[in-house]
CSV table of C-alpha atoms in Angstrom, one decimal:
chain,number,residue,atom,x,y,z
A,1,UNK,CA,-85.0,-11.6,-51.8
A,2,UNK,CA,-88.3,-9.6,-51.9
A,3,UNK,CA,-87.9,-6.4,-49.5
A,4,UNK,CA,-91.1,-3.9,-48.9
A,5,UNK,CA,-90.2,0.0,-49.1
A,6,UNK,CA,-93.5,2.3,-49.0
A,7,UNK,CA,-96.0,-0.3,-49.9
A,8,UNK,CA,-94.2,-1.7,-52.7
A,9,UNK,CA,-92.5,-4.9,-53.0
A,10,UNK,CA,-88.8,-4.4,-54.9
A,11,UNK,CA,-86.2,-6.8,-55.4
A,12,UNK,CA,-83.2,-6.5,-53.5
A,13,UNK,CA,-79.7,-6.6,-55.2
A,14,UNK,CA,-78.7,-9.6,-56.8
A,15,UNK,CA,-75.0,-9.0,-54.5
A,16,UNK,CA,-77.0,-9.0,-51.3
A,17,UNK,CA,-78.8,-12.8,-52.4
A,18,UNK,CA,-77.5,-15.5,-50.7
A,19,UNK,CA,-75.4,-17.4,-53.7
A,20,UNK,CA,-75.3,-21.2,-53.1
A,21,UNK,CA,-74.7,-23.2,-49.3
A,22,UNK,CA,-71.7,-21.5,-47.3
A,23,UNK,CA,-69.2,-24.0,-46.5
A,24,UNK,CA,-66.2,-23.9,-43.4
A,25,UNK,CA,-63.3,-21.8,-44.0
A,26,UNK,CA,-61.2,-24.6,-42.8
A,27,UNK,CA,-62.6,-26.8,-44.8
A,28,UNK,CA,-62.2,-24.0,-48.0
A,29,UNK,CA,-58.8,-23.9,-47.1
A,30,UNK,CA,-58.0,-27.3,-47.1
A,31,UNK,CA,-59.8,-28.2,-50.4
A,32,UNK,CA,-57.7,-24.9,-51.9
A,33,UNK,CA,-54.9,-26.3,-50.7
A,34,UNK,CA,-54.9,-29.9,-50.8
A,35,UNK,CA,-54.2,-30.3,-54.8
A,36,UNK,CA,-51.2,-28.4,-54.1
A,37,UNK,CA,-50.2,-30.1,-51.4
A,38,UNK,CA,-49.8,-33.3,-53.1
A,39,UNK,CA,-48.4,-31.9,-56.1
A,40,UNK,CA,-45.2,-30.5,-54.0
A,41,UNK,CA,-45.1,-34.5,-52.3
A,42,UNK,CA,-44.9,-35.9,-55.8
A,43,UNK,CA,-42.8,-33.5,-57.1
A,44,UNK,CA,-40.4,-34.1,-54.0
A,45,UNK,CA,-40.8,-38.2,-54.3
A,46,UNK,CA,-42.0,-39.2,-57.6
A,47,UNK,CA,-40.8,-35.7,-60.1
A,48,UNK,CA,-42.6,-33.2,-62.5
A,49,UNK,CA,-44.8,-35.2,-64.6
A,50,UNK,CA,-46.4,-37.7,-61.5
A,51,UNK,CA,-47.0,-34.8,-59.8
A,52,UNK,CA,-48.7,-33.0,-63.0
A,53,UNK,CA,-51.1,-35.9,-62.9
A,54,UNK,CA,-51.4,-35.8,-59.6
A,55,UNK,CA,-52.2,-32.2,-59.8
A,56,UNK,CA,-54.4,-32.6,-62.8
A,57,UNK,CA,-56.7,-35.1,-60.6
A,58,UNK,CA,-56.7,-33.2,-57.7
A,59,UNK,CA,-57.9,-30.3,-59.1
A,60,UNK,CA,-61.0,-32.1,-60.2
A,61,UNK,CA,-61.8,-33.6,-57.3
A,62,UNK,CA,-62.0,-30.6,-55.5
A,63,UNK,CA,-64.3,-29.1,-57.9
A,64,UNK,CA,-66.5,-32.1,-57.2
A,65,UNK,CA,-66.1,-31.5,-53.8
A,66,UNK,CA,-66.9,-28.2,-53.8
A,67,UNK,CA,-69.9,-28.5,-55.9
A,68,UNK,CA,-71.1,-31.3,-53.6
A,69,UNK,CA,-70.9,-29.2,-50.7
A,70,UNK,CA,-72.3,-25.9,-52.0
A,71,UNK,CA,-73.9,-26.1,-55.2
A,72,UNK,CA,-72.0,-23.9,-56.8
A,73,UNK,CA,-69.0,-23.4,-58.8
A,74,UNK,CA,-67.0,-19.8,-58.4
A,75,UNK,CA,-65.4,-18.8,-61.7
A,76,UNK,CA,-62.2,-18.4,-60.2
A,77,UNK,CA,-61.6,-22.4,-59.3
A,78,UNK,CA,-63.1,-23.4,-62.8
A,79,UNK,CA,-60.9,-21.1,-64.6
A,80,UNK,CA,-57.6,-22.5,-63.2
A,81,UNK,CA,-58.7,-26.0,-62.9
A,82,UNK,CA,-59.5,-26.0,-66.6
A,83,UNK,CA,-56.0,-24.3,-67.4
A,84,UNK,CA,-54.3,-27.0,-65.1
A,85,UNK,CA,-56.0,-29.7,-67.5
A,86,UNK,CA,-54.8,-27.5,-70.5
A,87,UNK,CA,-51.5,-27.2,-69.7
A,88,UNK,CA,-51.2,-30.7,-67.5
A,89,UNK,CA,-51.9,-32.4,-70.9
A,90,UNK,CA,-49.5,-29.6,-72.8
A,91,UNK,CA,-46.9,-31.3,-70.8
A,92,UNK,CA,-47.6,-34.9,-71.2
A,93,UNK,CA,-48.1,-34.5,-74.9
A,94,UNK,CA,-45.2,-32.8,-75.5
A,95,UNK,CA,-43.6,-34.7,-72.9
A,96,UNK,CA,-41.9,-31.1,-71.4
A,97,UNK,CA,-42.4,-29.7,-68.1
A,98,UNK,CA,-41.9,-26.2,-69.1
A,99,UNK,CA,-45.9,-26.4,-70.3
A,100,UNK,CA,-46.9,-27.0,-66.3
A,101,UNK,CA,-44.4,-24.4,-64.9
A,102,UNK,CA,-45.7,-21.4,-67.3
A,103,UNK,CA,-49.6,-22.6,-66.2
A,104,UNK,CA,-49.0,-20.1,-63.1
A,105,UNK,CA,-47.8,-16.8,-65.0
A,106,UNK,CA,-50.6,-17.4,-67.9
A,107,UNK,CA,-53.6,-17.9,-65.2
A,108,UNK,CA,-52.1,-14.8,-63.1
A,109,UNK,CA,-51.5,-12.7,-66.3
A,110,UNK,CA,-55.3,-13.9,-67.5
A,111,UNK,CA,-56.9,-12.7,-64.2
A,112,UNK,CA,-54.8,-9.4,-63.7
A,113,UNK,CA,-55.5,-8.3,-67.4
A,114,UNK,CA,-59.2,-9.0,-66.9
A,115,UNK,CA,-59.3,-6.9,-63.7
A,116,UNK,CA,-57.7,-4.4,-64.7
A,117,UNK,CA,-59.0,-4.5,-68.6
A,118,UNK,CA,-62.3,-4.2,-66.6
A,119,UNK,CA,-61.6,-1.2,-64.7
A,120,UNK,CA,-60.4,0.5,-68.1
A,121,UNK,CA,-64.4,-0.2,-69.1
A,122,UNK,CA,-65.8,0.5,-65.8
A,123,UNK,CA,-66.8,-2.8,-65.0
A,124,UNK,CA,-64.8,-3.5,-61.7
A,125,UNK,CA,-64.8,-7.7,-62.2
A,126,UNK,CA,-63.0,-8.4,-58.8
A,127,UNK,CA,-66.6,-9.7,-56.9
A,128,UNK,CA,-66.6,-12.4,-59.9
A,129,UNK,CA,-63.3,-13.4,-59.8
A,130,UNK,CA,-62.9,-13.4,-55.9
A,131,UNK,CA,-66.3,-15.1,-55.6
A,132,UNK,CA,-66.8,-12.1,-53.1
A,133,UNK,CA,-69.4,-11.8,-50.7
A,134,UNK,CA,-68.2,-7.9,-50.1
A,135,UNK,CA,-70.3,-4.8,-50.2
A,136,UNK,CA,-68.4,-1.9,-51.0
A,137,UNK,CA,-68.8,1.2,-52.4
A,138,UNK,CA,-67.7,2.2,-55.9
A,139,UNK,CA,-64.8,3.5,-54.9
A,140,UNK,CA,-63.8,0.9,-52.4
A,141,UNK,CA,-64.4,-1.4,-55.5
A,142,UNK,CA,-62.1,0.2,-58.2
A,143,UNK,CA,-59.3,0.3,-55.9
A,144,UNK,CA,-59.6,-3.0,-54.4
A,145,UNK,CA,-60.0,-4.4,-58.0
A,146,UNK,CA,-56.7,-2.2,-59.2
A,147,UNK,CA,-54.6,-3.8,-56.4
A,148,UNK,CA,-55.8,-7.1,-57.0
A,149,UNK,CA,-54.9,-6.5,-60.8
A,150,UNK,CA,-51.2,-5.4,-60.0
A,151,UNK,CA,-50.7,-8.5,-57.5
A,152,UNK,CA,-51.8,-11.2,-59.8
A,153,UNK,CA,-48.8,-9.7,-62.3
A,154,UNK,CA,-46.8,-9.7,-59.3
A,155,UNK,CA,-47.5,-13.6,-59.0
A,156,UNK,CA,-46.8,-14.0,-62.6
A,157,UNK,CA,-43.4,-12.4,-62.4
A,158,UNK,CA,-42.1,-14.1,-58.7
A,159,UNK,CA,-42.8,-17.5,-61.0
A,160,UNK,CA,-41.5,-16.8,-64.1
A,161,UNK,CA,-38.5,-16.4,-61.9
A,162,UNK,CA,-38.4,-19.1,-59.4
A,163,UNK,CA,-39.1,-21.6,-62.3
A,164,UNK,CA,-36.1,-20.1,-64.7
A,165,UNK,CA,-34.1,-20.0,-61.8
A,166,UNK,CA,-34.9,-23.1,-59.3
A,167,UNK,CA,-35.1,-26.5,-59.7
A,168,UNK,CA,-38.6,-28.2,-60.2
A,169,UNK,CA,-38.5,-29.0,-56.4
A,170,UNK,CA,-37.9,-25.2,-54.7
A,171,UNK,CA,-40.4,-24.1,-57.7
A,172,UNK,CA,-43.0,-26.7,-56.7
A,173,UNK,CA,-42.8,-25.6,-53.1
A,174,UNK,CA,-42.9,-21.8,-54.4
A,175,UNK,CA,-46.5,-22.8,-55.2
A,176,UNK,CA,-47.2,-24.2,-51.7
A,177,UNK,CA,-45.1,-22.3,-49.5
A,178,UNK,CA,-44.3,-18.9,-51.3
A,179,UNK,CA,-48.0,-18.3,-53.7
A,180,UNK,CA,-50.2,-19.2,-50.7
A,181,UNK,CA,-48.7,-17.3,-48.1
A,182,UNK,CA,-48.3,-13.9,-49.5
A,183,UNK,CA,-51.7,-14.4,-51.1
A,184,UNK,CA,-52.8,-14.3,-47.8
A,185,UNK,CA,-50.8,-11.8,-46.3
A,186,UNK,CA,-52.1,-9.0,-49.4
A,187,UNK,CA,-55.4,-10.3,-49.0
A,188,UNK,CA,-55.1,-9.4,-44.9
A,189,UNK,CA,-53.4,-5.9,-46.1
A,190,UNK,CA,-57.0,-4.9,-47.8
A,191,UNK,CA,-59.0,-4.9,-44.6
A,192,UNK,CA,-58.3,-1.4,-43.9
A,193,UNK,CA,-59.8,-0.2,-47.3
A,194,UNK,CA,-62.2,-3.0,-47.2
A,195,UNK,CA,-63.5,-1.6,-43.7
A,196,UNK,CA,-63.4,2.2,-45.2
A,197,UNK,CA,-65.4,1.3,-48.0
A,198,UNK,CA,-67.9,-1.1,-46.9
A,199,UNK,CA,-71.3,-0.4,-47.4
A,200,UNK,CA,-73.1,-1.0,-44.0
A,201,UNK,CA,-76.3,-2.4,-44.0
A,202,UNK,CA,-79.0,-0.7,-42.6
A,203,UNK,CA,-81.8,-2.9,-40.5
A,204,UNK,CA,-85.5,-1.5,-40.7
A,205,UNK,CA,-86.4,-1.9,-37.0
A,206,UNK,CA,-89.1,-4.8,-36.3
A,207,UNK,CA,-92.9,-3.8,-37.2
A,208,UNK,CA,-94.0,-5.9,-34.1
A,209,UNK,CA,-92.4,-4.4,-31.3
């Protein structure tokens, strides 16, 4: 987006560019959650390896949906769709479960180390990894991005232990049930430093009034 400051044109921050066709939260959610979904009903009904494949297709139809519906592709979905392939076809080939149940703590332990590795470099990576639309200040960013890190180890840990621990049931609906929700419930728990570090936008009045 071109802005005008002083007579000269300048290009506004890549951030502030609109990145692709917004699509419903509800919808979002349901396309998040639908490959999961039927990989705890398959698990439940059919055991580990239907739902793996069930899993495995799931996750690539939502990424076709997803692409469909907004032209875009956030590096976050990819990431774990293709490491849900990886390790879906680990376990088939090798005909072992274990391959599908570790997918969870290597994906968790690759985005927490990234984050975190980032921060060590100064290169705060949590707007790529969220797919965020936020604007915060440095700050705001660093320690959004350090929390972030430390919860996605979190994640890693709570499944390394529910799959050593549970059957492939109770771990299957860990994913569903246990992931998702406190996912949500940290992600509600930054609004406070998200609202004390956003970066408010200020709008030039209008030239024709």
């Amino acid at each position: 987006m071109t802005t005008i400051e002083d007579g000269q044109q300048t290009e506004a921050p890549a951030a502030a560019r609109p990145r692709g066709r917004t699509i419903d939260p509800t919808l979002k959610l349901l396309l998040e959650l639908g490959p999961l979904g039927f990989f705890f009903l398959a698990s439940w009904r059919y055991g580990l390896h239907v739902a793996t494949a069930v899993l495995m297709v799931g996750v690539v139809v939502t990424l076709v949906a997803s692409y469909a519906l907004t032209r875009r592709l956030p590096i976050m979905p990819v990431v774990t769709a293709a490491a849900v392939l990886i390790f879906g076809a680990l376990t088939f080939y090798f005909d072992n479960p274990v391959f599908i149940k570790i997918k969870p703590t290597v994906i968790n332990c690759i985005f927490g180390t990234a984050l975190l590795g980032g921060l060590a470099f100064n290169k705060p990576l949590l707007p790529i990894v969220l797919d965020s639309a936020l604007h915060l200040d440095e700050i705001g960013w660093r320690k959004l991005t350090f929390r972030w890190g430390l919860f996605f180890f979190v994640l890693a840990a709570l499944n390394e232990i529910v799959w050593r621990t549970q059957s492939d049931v109770v771990w299957s609906g860990f994913k569903v049930f246990g992931t998702m929700p406190l996912t949500v419930v940290f992600a509600l728990a930054q609004v406070p430093l998200i609202m004390r570090h956003e970066l408010k936008t200020v709008v030039p009045p209008d030239e024709h009034f």
